CSV table of C-alpha atoms in Angstrom, one decimal:
chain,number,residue,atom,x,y,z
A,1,UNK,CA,-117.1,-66.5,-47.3
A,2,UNK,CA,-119.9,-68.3,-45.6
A,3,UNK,CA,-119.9,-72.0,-45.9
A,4,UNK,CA,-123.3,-73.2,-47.7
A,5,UNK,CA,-122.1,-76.8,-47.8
A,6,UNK,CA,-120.1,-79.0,-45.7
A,7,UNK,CA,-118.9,-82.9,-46.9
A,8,UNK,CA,-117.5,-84.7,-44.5
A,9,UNK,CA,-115.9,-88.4,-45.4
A,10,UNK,CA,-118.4,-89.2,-47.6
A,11,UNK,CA,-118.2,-92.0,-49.7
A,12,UNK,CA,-120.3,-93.7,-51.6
A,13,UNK,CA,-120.6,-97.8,-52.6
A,14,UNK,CA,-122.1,-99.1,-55.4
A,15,UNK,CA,-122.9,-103.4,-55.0
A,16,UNK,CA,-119.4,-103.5,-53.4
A,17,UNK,CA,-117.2,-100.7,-55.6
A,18,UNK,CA,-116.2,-97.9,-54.1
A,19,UNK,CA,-117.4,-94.5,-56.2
A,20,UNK,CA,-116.7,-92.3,-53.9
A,21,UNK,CA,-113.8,-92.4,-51.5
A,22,UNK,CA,-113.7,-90.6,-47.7
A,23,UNK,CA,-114.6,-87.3,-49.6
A,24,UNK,CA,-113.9,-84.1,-47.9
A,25,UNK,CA,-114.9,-80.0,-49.5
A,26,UNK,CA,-116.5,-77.2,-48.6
A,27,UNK,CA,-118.6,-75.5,-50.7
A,28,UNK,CA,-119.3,-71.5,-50.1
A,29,UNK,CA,-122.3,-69.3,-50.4
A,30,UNK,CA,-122.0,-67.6,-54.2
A,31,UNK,CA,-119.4,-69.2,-55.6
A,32,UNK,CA,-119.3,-71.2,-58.8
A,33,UNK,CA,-117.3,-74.7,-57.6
A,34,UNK,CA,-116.5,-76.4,-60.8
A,35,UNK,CA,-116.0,-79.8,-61.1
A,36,UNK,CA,-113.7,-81.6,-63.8
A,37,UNK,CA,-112.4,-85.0,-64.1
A,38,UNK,CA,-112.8,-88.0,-66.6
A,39,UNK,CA,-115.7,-90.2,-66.8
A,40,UNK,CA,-116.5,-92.7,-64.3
A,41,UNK,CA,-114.8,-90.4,-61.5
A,42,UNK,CA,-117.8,-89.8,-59.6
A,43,UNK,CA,-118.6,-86.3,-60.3
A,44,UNK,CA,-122.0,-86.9,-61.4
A,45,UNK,CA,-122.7,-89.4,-57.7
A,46,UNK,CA,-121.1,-86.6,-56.1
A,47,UNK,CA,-123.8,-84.4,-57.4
A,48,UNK,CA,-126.7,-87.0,-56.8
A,49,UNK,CA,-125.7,-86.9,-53.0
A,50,UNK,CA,-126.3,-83.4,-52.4
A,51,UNK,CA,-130.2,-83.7,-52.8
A,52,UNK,CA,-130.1,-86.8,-52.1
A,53,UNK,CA,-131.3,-88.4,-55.6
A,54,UNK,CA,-128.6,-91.0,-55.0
A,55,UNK,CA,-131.9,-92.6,-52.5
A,56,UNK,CA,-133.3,-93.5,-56.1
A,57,UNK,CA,-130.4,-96.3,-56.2
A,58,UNK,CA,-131.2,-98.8,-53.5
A,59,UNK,CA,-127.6,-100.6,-54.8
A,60,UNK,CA,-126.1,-97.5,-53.1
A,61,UNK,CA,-124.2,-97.1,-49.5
A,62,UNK,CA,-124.2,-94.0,-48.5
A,63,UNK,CA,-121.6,-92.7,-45.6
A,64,UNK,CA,-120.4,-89.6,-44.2
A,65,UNK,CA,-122.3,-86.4,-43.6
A,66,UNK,CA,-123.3,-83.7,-45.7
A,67,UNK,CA,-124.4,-80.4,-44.4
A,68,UNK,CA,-126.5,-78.1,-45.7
A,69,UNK,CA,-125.8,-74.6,-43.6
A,70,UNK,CA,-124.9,-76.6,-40.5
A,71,UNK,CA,-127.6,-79.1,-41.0
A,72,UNK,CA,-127.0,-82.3,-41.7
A,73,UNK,CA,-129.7,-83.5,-45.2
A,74,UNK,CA,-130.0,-86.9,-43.8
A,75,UNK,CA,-131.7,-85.4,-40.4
A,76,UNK,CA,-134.8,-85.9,-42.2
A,77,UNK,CA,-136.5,-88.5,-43.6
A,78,UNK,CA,-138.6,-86.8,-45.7
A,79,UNK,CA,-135.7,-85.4,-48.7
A,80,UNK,CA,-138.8,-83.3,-50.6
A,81,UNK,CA,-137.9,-80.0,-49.0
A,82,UNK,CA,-134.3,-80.8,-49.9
A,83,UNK,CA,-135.0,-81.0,-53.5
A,84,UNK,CA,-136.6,-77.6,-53.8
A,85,UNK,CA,-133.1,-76.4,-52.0
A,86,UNK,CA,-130.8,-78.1,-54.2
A,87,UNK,CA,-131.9,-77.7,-57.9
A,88,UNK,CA,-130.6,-80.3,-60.4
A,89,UNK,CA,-129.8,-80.2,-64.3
A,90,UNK,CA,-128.9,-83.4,-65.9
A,91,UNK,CA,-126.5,-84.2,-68.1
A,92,UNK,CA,-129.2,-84.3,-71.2
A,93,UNK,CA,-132.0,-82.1,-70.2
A,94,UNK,CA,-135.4,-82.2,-72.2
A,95,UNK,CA,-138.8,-80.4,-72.2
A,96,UNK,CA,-141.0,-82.6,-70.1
A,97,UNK,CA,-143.7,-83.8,-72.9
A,98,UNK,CA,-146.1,-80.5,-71.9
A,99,UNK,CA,-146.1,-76.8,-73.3
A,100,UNK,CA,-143.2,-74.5,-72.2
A,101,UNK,CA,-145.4,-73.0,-69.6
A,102,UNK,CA,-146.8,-76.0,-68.1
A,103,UNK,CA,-142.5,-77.3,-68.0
A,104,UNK,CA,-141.9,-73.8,-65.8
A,105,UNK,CA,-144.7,-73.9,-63.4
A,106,UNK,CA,-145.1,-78.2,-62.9
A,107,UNK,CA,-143.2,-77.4,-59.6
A,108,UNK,CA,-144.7,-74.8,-58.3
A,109,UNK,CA,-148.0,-76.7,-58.9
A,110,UNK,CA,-146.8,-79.6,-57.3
A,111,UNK,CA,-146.5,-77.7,-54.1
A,112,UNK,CA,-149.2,-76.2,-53.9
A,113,UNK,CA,-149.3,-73.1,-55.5
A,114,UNK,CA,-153.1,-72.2,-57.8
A,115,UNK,CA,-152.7,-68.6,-58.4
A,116,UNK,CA,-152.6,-68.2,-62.2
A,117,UNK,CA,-151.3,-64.6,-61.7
A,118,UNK,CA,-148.5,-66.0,-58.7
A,119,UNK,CA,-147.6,-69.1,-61.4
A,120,UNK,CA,-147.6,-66.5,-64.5
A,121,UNK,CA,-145.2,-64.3,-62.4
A,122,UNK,CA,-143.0,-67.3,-61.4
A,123,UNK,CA,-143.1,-68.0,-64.8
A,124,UNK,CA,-141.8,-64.9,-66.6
A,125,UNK,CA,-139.5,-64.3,-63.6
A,126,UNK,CA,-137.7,-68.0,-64.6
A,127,UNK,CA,-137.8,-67.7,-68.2
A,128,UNK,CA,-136.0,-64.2,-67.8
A,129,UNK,CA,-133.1,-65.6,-65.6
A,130,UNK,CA,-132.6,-68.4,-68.0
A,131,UNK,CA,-132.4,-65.9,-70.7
A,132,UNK,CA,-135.5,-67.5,-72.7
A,133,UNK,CA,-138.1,-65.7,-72.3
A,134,UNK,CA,-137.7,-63.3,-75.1
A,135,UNK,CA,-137.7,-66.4,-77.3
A,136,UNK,CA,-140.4,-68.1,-76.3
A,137,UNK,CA,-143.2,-65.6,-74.9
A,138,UNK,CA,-145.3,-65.5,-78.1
A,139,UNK,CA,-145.5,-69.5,-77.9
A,140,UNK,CA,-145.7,-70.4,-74.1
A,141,UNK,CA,-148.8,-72.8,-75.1
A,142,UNK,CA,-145.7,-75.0,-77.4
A,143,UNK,CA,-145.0,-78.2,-76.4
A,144,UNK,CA,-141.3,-77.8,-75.0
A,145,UNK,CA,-140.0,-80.8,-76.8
A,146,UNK,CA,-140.4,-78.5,-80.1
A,147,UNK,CA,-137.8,-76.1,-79.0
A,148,UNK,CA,-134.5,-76.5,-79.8
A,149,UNK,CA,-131.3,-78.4,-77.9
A,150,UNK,CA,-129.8,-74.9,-76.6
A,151,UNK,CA,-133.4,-73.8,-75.9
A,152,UNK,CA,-134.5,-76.6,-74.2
A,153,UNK,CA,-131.5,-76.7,-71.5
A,154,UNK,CA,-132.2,-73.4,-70.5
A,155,UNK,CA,-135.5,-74.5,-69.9
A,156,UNK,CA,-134.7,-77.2,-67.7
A,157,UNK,CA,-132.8,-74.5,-66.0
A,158,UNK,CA,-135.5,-72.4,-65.9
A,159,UNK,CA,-137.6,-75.2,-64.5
A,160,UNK,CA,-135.1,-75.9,-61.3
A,161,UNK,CA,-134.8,-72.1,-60.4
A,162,UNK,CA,-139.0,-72.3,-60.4
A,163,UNK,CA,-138.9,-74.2,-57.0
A,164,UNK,CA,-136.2,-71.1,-56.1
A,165,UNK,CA,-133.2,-73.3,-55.0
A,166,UNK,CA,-130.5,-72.0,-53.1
A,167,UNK,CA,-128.3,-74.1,-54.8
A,168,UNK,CA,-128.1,-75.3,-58.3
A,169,UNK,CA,-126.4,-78.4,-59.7
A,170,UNK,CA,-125.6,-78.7,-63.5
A,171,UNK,CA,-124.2,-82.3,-64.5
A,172,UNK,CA,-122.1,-81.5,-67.7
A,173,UNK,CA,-125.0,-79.1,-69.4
A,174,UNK,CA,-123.2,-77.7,-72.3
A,175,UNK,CA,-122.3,-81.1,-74.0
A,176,UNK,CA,-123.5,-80.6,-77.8
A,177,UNK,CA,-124.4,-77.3,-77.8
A,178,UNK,CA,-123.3,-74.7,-80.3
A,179,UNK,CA,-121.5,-72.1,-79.0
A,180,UNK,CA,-123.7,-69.4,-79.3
A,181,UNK,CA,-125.5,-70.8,-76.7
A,182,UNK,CA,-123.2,-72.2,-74.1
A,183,UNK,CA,-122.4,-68.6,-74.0
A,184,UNK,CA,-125.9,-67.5,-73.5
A,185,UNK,CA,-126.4,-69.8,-70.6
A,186,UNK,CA,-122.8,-69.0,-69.3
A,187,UNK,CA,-123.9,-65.7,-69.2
A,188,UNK,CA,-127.1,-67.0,-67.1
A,189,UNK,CA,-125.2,-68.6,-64.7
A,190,UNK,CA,-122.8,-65.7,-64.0
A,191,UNK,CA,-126.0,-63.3,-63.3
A,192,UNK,CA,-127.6,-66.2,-60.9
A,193,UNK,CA,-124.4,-66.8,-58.9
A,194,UNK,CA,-125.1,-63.0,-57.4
A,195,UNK,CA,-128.2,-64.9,-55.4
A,196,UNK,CA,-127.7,-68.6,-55.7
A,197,UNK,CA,-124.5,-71.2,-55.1
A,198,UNK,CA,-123.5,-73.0,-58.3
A,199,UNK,CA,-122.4,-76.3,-58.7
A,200,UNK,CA,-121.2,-77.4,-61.7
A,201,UNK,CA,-119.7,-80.6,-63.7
A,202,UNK,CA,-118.3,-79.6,-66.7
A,203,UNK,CA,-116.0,-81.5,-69.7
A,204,UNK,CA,-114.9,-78.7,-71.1
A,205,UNK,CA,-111.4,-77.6,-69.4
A,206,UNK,CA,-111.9,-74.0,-71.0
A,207,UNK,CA,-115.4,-73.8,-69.4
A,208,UNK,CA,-114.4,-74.5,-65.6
A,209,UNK,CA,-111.6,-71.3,-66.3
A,210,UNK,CA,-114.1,-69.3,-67.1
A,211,UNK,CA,-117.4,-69.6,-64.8
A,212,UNK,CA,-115.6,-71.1,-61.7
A,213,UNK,CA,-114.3,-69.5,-59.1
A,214,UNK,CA,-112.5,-72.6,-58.0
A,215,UNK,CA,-112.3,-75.7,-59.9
A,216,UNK,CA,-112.0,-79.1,-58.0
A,217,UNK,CA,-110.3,-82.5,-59.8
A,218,UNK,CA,-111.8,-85.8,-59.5
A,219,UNK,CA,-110.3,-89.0,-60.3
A,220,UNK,CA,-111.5,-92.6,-59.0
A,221,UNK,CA,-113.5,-91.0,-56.8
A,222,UNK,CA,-111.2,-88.6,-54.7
A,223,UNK,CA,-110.5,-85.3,-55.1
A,224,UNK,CA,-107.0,-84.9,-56.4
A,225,UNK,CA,-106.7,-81.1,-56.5
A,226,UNK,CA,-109.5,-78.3,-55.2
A,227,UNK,CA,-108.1,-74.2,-55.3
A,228,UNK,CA,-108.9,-71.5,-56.6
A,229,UNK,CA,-108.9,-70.7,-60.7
A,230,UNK,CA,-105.9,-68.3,-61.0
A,231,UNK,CA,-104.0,-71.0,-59.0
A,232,UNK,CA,-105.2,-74.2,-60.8
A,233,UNK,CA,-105.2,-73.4,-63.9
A,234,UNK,CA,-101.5,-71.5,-63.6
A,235,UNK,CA,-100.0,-74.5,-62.3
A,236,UNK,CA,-100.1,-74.8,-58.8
A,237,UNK,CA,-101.3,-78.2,-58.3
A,238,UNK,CA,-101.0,-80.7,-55.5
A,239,UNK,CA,-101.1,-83.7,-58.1
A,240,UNK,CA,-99.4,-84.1,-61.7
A,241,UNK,CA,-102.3,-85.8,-62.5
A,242,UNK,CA,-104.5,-82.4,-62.2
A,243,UNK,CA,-101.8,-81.0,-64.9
A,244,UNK,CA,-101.9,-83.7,-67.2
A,245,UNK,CA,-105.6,-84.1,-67.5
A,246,UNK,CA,-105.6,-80.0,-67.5
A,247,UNK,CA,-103.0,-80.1,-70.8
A,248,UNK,CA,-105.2,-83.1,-71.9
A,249,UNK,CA,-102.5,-85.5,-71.9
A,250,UNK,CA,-105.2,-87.7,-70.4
A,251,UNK,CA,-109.4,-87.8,-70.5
């Protein structure tokens, strides 16, 4: 498997605590990497390095090297083109305050793009891979804060793949929703990993086992444990810790 991204000692400061510690994975082309850990282990600052949203912090030290296909993302200056690569889903996504049409094709607008029929296209095409369109294509002109929570997280997913990333990021996306619908967008994600590399922090043990491919364990801001599913989650750990937080003995 090709390797899409490469982290090299990277850690990361905050005003004079260390978040991230002399971090070191590789992240390949198609492959759902999840990420699992208990709060404050620096999954989701893991996650704001790789397009570089951790900038936003100017608290934040920044070291190491992260490269995107060979290419190191602090090369440039300029991290907008980055962005559009690396597609991100927060922890609580919402409908920006506009209709469900205008949510889809903000990005596309942003960079440039004034074809109604190319924006319509890029539209439909988004909504389909997020699994929403059949829900929502009688009411495009909505405001998107009307849909509902399930509804509105694959939206925001629907808005990242609009810029068409080649990797997506999802920070914990299926906290509070019904099930019914973490296995609508599970079954999203399983049908964009064929073109697209997924990253993704999840709290929910059973989740990682079943969208990863490998699952990686965080703790105080180092990775305790990184291999693939069938291995993790039979057992074959490098740290007890992995186990115990695994059997739940710990979170």
């Amino acid at each position: 498997m090709n390797k899409k991204i490469q982290i090299k000692n990277l850690s990361v400061n905050y005003g004079g605590k260390d978040v991230i510690k002399n971090l070191n994975i590789d992240v390949y082309e198609n492959e759902v990497l999840a990420i699992i850990g208990p709060a404050n282990s620096g999954k989701s600052t893991f996650l704001r390095c790789l397009n570089r949203m951790i900038d936003f912090n100017k608290d934040a030290r920044v070291s190491g090297e992260i490269l995107l296909d060979g290419q190191n993302i602090y090369d440039d200056e300029d991290s907008t083109f980055l962005r559009r690569r690396v597609g991100m889903v927060s922890p609580l996504p919402v409908g920006l305050p506009m209709t469900i049409k205008e949510n889809v094709t903000y990005a596309p607008r942003m960079a440039g793009c004034k074809d109604n029929a190319e924006l319509d296209a890029i539209m439909e095409d988004c909504l389909n891979k997020a699994a929403l369109w059949d829900e929502v294509k009688d009411r495009l002109h909505t405001l998107a804060t009307k849909l509902s929570g399930g509804q509105q997280q694959r939206l925001t997913i629907a808005r990242a793949l609009s810029h068409h990333p080649e990797i997506l990021c999802l920070d914990e996306f299926s906290i509070a929703i019904d099930p019914v619908t973490t296995m609508k967008i599970e079954a999203v994600l399983q049908e964009l990993k064929k073109d697209i590399t997924i990253i993704m922090v999840t709290n929910v043990i059973n989740q990682a086992k079943r969208l990863g491919d490998r699952t990686a364990m965080m703790l105080h801001g180092e990775i305790l444990d990184l291999d693939d599913n069938n291995r993790l989650f039979s057992g074959h750990v490098k740290d007890p810790r992995t186990k115990d937080y695994i059997e739940g003995l710990f979170g």
